[in-house]
Amino acid sequence: MCIRDRHWSQMQQEGVRTVQSVLETAICCATHDTDPRALRYNASSRTDAGVHAAGQVVTFQSRCDLYTAAEMCHALNSRLPEDMAVVTAEFVDDLGFDPRRWARGKWYRYLLHQREARSALRRRACWEVGTELDVGRMRAAAAVLLGRHDFTSFCGPHGAGGKDDLG
């Protein structure tokens, strides 16, 4: 799934347009499910306000058997706003599949736009930097992130080892 901006965040918040609420509405409309809570919506990660998400994996449960996986993709996209799109859909037989716990990794991309004139086309997708960047200093600062790191403090009580290689 691809998500552009204009959504406050991934998770449900009362009275606020979120990725989850917009997608649940489209799912309920396409599947004729009436209660979004019954969908058991589960996403691979959260998105914060103004963040673009590409490759977000979402699962939901429905008894609807009107569509093939490709037709479900089209049915959802016809009901989603222009800043969201379902790229592909698959049926999963394993009810134990958890997109957050089964994710193999996450990739973060930060875009800097460096020039005096702002970019009208990229204004929502990058950080405008009007001054010259010292790439050598940036590389030196980033070098401390490379290597093996212990991320167990970021894992839940049943999380994996939490040790990972960066770089």
PDB file of C-alpha atoms in Angstrom:
ATOM      1  CA  MET A   1       0.000   0.000   0.000  1.00  0.00           C
ATOM      2  CA  CYS A   2       1.232   3.499  -0.731  1.00  0.00           C
ATOM      3  CA  ILE A   3       0.218   6.417   1.405  1.00  0.00           C
ATOM      4  CA  ARG A   4       0.927  10.049   0.656  1.00  0.00           C
ATOM      5  CA  ASP A   5       0.237  12.911   3.019  1.00  0.00           C
ATOM      6  CA  ARG A   6      -2.935  14.583   4.333  1.00  0.00           C
ATOM      7  CA  HIS A   7      -3.482  11.863   6.930  1.00  0.00           C
ATOM      8  CA  TRP A   8      -2.732  12.520  10.557  1.00  0.00           C
ATOM      9  CA  SER A   9      -1.299   9.113  11.386  1.00  0.00           C
ATOM     10  CA  GLN A  10      -1.736   5.371  10.997  1.00  0.00           C
ATOM     11  CA  MET A  11      -3.608   4.568  14.215  1.00  0.00           C
ATOM     12  CA  GLN A  12      -7.235   5.382  14.970  1.00  0.00           C
ATOM     13  CA  GLN A  13      -7.829   8.679  16.735  1.00  0.00           C
ATOM     14  CA  GLU A  14     -11.328   9.870  17.495  1.00  0.00           C
ATOM     15  CA  GLY A  15     -12.445  12.623  15.138  1.00  0.00           C
ATOM     16  CA  VAL A  16      -9.174  12.676  13.145  1.00  0.00           C
ATOM     17  CA  ARG A  17      -8.624  11.443   9.575  1.00  0.00           C
ATOM     18  CA  THR A  18      -6.151   8.576   9.835  1.00  0.00           C
ATOM     19  CA  VAL A  19      -4.787   6.005   7.417  1.00  0.00           C
ATOM     20  CA  GLN A  20      -6.528   3.277   9.389  1.00  0.00           C
ATOM     21  CA  SER A  21      -9.942   4.986   9.444  1.00  0.00           C
ATOM     22  CA  VAL A  22      -9.857   5.773   5.720  1.00  0.00           C
ATOM     23  CA  LEU A  23      -8.773   2.246   4.783  1.00  0.00           C
ATOM     24  CA  GLU A  24     -11.298   0.610   7.142  1.00  0.00           C
ATOM     25  CA  THR A  25     -14.079   2.681   5.588  1.00  0.00           C
ATOM     26  CA  ALA A  26     -13.046   1.557   2.095  1.00  0.00           C
ATOM     27  CA  ILE A  27     -12.815  -2.083   3.222  1.00  0.00           C
ATOM     28  CA  CYS A  28     -16.241  -2.003   4.874  1.00  0.00           C
ATOM     29  CA  CYS A  29     -17.747  -0.387   1.791  1.00  0.00           C
ATOM     30  CA  ALA A  30     -16.191  -2.939  -0.579  1.00  0.00           C
ATOM     31  CA  THR A  31     -16.921  -6.009   1.562  1.00  0.00           C
ATOM     32  CA  HIS A  32     -20.269  -4.919   3.006  1.00  0.00           C
ATOM     33  CA  ASP A  33     -18.880  -5.423   6.504  1.00  0.00           C
ATOM     34  CA  THR A  34     -20.636  -3.051   8.884  1.00  0.00           C
ATOM     35  CA  ASP A  35     -18.302  -2.994  11.890  1.00  0.00           C
ATOM     36  CA  PRO A  36     -14.684  -1.876  11.288  1.00  0.00           C
ATOM     37  CA  ARG A  37     -13.647  -3.488  14.592  1.00  0.00           C
ATOM     38  CA  ALA A  38     -14.642  -6.911  13.236  1.00  0.00           C
ATOM     39  CA  LEU A  39     -12.062  -6.517  10.451  1.00  0.00           C
ATOM     40  CA  ARG A  40      -9.207  -7.005  12.945  1.00  0.00           C
ATOM     41  CA  TYR A  41      -7.149  -4.475  10.993  1.00  0.00           C
ATOM     42  CA  ASN A  42      -3.415  -4.894  11.569  1.00  0.00           C
ATOM     43  CA  ALA A  43      -0.604  -2.878   9.959  1.00  0.00           C
ATOM     44  CA  SER A  44       3.119  -3.588   9.688  1.00  0.00           C
ATOM     45  CA  SER A  45       3.990  -0.230  11.255  1.00  0.00           C
ATOM     46  CA  ARG A  46       2.629   3.149  12.176  1.00  0.00           C
ATOM     47  CA  THR A  47       2.889   6.256  10.105  1.00  0.00           C
ATOM     48  CA  ASP A  48       3.130   9.663  11.685  1.00  0.00           C
ATOM     49  CA  ALA A  49       1.387  12.772  10.433  1.00  0.00           C
ATOM     50  CA  GLY A  50       2.781  13.975   7.111  1.00  0.00           C
ATOM     51  CA  VAL A  51       4.878  10.849   6.564  1.00  0.00           C
ATOM     52  CA  HIS A  52       4.753   8.952   3.284  1.00  0.00           C
ATOM     53  CA  ALA A  53       4.581   5.174   3.506  1.00  0.00           C
ATOM     54  CA  ALA A  54       5.491   2.889   0.622  1.00  0.00           C
ATOM     55  CA  GLY A  55       5.160  -0.836   1.044  1.00  0.00           C
ATOM     56  CA  GLN A  56       2.977  -0.695   4.144  1.00  0.00           C
ATOM     57  CA  VAL A  57       1.482  -4.167   4.750  1.00  0.00           C
ATOM     58  CA  VAL A  58      -2.013  -4.369   6.210  1.00  0.00           C
ATOM     59  CA  THR A  59      -4.135  -7.383   7.062  1.00  0.00           C
ATOM     60  CA  PHE A  60      -7.848  -7.585   7.770  1.00  0.00           C
ATOM     61  CA  GLN A  61     -10.439 -10.328   8.112  1.00  0.00           C
ATOM     62  CA  SER A  62     -13.697 -10.425   6.206  1.00  0.00           C
ATOM     63  CA  ARG A  63     -16.206 -13.078   5.225  1.00  0.00           C
ATOM     64  CA  CYS A  64     -16.644 -11.383   1.864  1.00  0.00           C
ATOM     65  CA  ASP A  65     -16.072 -13.761  -1.053  1.00  0.00           C
ATOM     66  CA  LEU A  66     -17.087 -11.435  -3.874  1.00  0.00           C
ATOM     67  CA  TYR A  67     -13.596 -10.756  -5.171  1.00  0.00           C
ATOM     68  CA  THR A  68     -10.399 -12.362  -6.321  1.00  0.00           C
ATOM     69  CA  ALA A  69      -7.298 -10.786  -4.779  1.00  0.00           C
ATOM     70  CA  ALA A  70      -6.794  -8.566  -7.851  1.00  0.00           C
ATOM     71  CA  GLU A  71     -10.451  -7.533  -7.806  1.00  0.00           C
ATOM     72  CA  MET A  72     -10.170  -6.684  -4.089  1.00  0.00           C
ATOM     73  CA  CYS A  73      -7.258  -4.398  -4.932  1.00  0.00           C
ATOM     74  CA  HIS A  74      -9.367  -2.610  -7.562  1.00  0.00           C
ATOM     75  CA  ALA A  75     -12.427  -2.485  -5.278  1.00  0.00           C
ATOM     76  CA  LEU A  76     -10.425  -0.806  -2.521  1.00  0.00           C
ATOM     77  CA  ASN A  77      -8.654   1.634  -4.824  1.00  0.00           C
ATOM     78  CA  SER A  78     -11.979   2.743  -6.312  1.00  0.00           C
ATOM     79  CA  ARG A  79     -13.031   3.736  -2.781  1.00  0.00           C
ATOM     80  CA  LEU A  80      -9.792   5.312  -1.557  1.00  0.00           C
ATOM     81  CA  PRO A  81      -8.836   8.988  -1.865  1.00  0.00           C
ATOM     82  CA  GLU A  82      -6.135  10.032  -4.327  1.00  0.00           C
ATOM     83  CA  ASP A  83      -3.432  10.093  -1.639  1.00  0.00           C
ATOM     84  CA  MET A  84      -3.774   6.376  -0.826  1.00  0.00           C
ATOM     85  CA  ALA A  85      -3.481   3.304  -3.039  1.00  0.00           C
ATOM     86  CA  VAL A  86      -3.473  -0.454  -2.541  1.00  0.00           C
ATOM     87  CA  VAL A  87      -0.653  -1.779  -4.713  1.00  0.00           C
ATOM     88  CA  THR A  88      -1.421  -5.475  -4.387  1.00  0.00           C
ATOM     89  CA  ALA A  89      -3.708  -7.770  -2.434  1.00  0.00           C
ATOM     90  CA  GLU A  90      -3.301 -11.392  -1.407  1.00  0.00           C
ATOM     91  CA  PHE A  91      -5.442 -13.834   0.502  1.00  0.00           C
ATOM     92  CA  VAL A  92      -3.690 -15.315   3.532  1.00  0.00           C
ATOM     93  CA  ASP A  93      -4.878 -18.629   4.933  1.00  0.00           C
ATOM     94  CA  ASP A  94      -2.712 -18.391   8.037  1.00  0.00           C
ATOM     95  CA  LEU A  95      -4.737 -16.469  10.637  1.00  0.00           C
ATOM     96  CA  GLY A  96      -1.537 -16.238  12.659  1.00  0.00           C
ATOM     97  CA  PHE A  97       0.117 -13.970  10.080  1.00  0.00           C
ATOM     98  CA  ASP A  98       1.126 -10.704  11.735  1.00  0.00           C
ATOM     99  CA  PRO A  99       2.503  -8.066   9.339  1.00  0.00           C
ATOM    100  CA  ARG A 100       4.337  -6.242  12.125  1.00  0.00           C
ATOM    101  CA  ARG A 101       6.052  -9.272  13.645  1.00  0.00           C
ATOM    102  CA  TRP A 102       6.766 -11.009  10.347  1.00  0.00           C
ATOM    103  CA  ALA A 103       8.328  -7.961   8.682  1.00  0.00           C
ATOM    104  CA  ARG A 104      11.872  -8.671   7.558  1.00  0.00           C
ATOM    105  CA  GLY A 105      12.890  -5.076   7.950  1.00  0.00           C
ATOM    106  CA  LYS A 106      12.032  -1.479   7.367  1.00  0.00           C
ATOM    107  CA  TRP A 107      13.661   1.031   5.134  1.00  0.00           C
ATOM    108  CA  TYR A 108      13.631   4.732   5.874  1.00  0.00           C
ATOM    109  CA  ARG A 109      14.440   7.293   3.220  1.00  0.00           C
ATOM    110  CA  TYR A 110      15.019  10.921   4.023  1.00  0.00           C
ATOM    111  CA  LEU A 111      15.126  13.405   1.165  1.00  0.00           C
ATOM    112  CA  LEU A 112      16.924  16.729   1.348  1.00  0.00           C
ATOM    113  CA  HIS A 113      16.347  19.284  -1.357  1.00  0.00           C
ATOM    114  CA  GLN A 114      19.362  21.583  -1.587  1.00  0.00           C
ATOM    115  CA  ARG A 115      19.066  24.701  -3.692  1.00  0.00           C
ATOM    116  CA  GLU A 116      17.995  28.285  -3.243  1.00  0.00           C
ATOM    117  CA  ALA A 117      14.682  27.927  -5.062  1.00  0.00           C
ATOM    118  CA  ARG A 118      12.138  25.675  -3.386  1.00  0.00           C
ATOM    119  CA  SER A 119      10.653  22.703  -5.218  1.00  0.00           C
ATOM    120  CA  ALA A 120       6.956  23.027  -5.911  1.00  0.00           C
ATOM    121  CA  LEU A 121       6.692  19.349  -6.806  1.00  0.00           C
ATOM    122  CA  ARG A 122       8.642  17.866  -3.890  1.00  0.00           C
ATOM    123  CA  ARG A 123       7.593  20.273  -1.151  1.00  0.00           C
ATOM    124  CA  ARG A 124       5.686  17.658   0.828  1.00  0.00           C
ATOM    125  CA  ALA A 125       8.196  14.852   0.372  1.00  0.00           C
ATOM    126  CA  CYS A 126      11.509  16.425   1.293  1.00  0.00           C
ATOM    127  CA  TRP A 127      13.244  18.797   3.640  1.00  0.00           C
ATOM    128  CA  GLU A 128      14.166  22.060   1.954  1.00  0.00           C
ATOM    129  CA  VAL A 129      17.766  23.005   2.757  1.00  0.00           C
ATOM    130  CA  GLY A 130      18.852  26.358   1.349  1.00  0.00           C
ATOM    131  CA  THR A 131      22.451  26.227   2.574  1.00  0.00           C
ATOM    132  CA  GLU A 132      25.288  24.052   1.353  1.00  0.00           C
ATOM    133  CA  LEU A 133      25.638  20.731   3.161  1.00  0.00           C
ATOM    134  CA  ASP A 134      28.961  19.351   4.373  1.00  0.00           C
ATOM    135  CA  VAL A 135      28.678  15.819   2.996  1.00  0.00           C
ATOM    136  CA  GLY A 136      31.996  14.756   4.569  1.00  0.00           C
ATOM    137  CA  ARG A 137      30.767  15.657   8.056  1.00  0.00           C
ATOM    138  CA  MET A 138      27.429  13.989   7.364  1.00  0.00           C
ATOM    139  CA  ARG A 139      29.177  10.738   6.352  1.00  0.00           C
ATOM    140  CA  ALA A 140      31.401  10.863   9.453  1.00  0.00           C
ATOM    141  CA  ALA A 141      28.378  11.344  11.700  1.00  0.00           C
ATOM    142  CA  ALA A 142      26.480   8.503   9.994  1.00  0.00           C
ATOM    143  CA  ALA A 143      29.463   6.122  10.315  1.00  0.00           C
ATOM    144  CA  VAL A 144      28.745   5.603  14.018  1.00  0.00           C
ATOM    145  CA  LEU A 145      25.429   3.997  13.048  1.00  0.00           C
ATOM    146  CA  LEU A 146      27.068   1.218  11.023  1.00  0.00           C
ATOM    147  CA  GLY A 147      27.676  -2.156  12.626  1.00  0.00           C
ATOM    148  CA  ARG A 148      25.891  -4.476  15.027  1.00  0.00           C
ATOM    149  CA  HIS A 149      23.515  -2.846  17.504  1.00  0.00           C
ATOM    150  CA  ASP A 150      21.270  -4.092  20.294  1.00  0.00           C
ATOM    151  CA  PHE A 151      17.693  -2.916  19.825  1.00  0.00           C
ATOM    152  CA  THR A 152      16.103  -5.077  22.525  1.00  0.00           C
ATOM    153  CA  SER A 153      14.875  -2.000  24.386  1.00  0.00           C
ATOM    154  CA  PHE A 154      12.637  -1.326  21.354  1.00  0.00           C
ATOM    155  CA  CYS A 155      11.180  -4.867  21.315  1.00  0.00           C
ATOM    156  CA  GLY A 156       8.045  -6.061  23.054  1.00  0.00           C
ATOM    157  CA  PRO A 157       8.222  -8.702  25.770  1.00  0.00           C
ATOM    158  CA  HIS A 158       7.985 -11.503  23.191  1.00  0.00           C
ATOM    159  CA  GLY A 159      10.096  -9.803  20.518  1.00  0.00           C
ATOM    160  CA  ALA A 160      12.982 -11.344  18.668  1.00  0.00           C
ATOM    161  CA  GLY A 161      16.573 -10.968  19.792  1.00  0.00           C
ATOM    162  CA  GLY A 162      16.637  -7.327  18.813  1.00  0.00           C
ATOM    163  CA  LYS A 163      20.235  -7.445  17.547  1.00  0.00           C
ATOM    164  CA  ASP A 164      20.696  -6.288  14.011  1.00  0.00           C
ATOM    165  CA  ASP A 165      23.304  -5.090  11.544  1.00  0.00           C
ATOM    166  CA  LEU A 166      23.024  -1.639  10.019  1.00  0.00           C
ATOM    167  CA  GLY A 167      24.854  -0.660   6.911  1.00  0.00           C
TER     168      GLY A 167
END
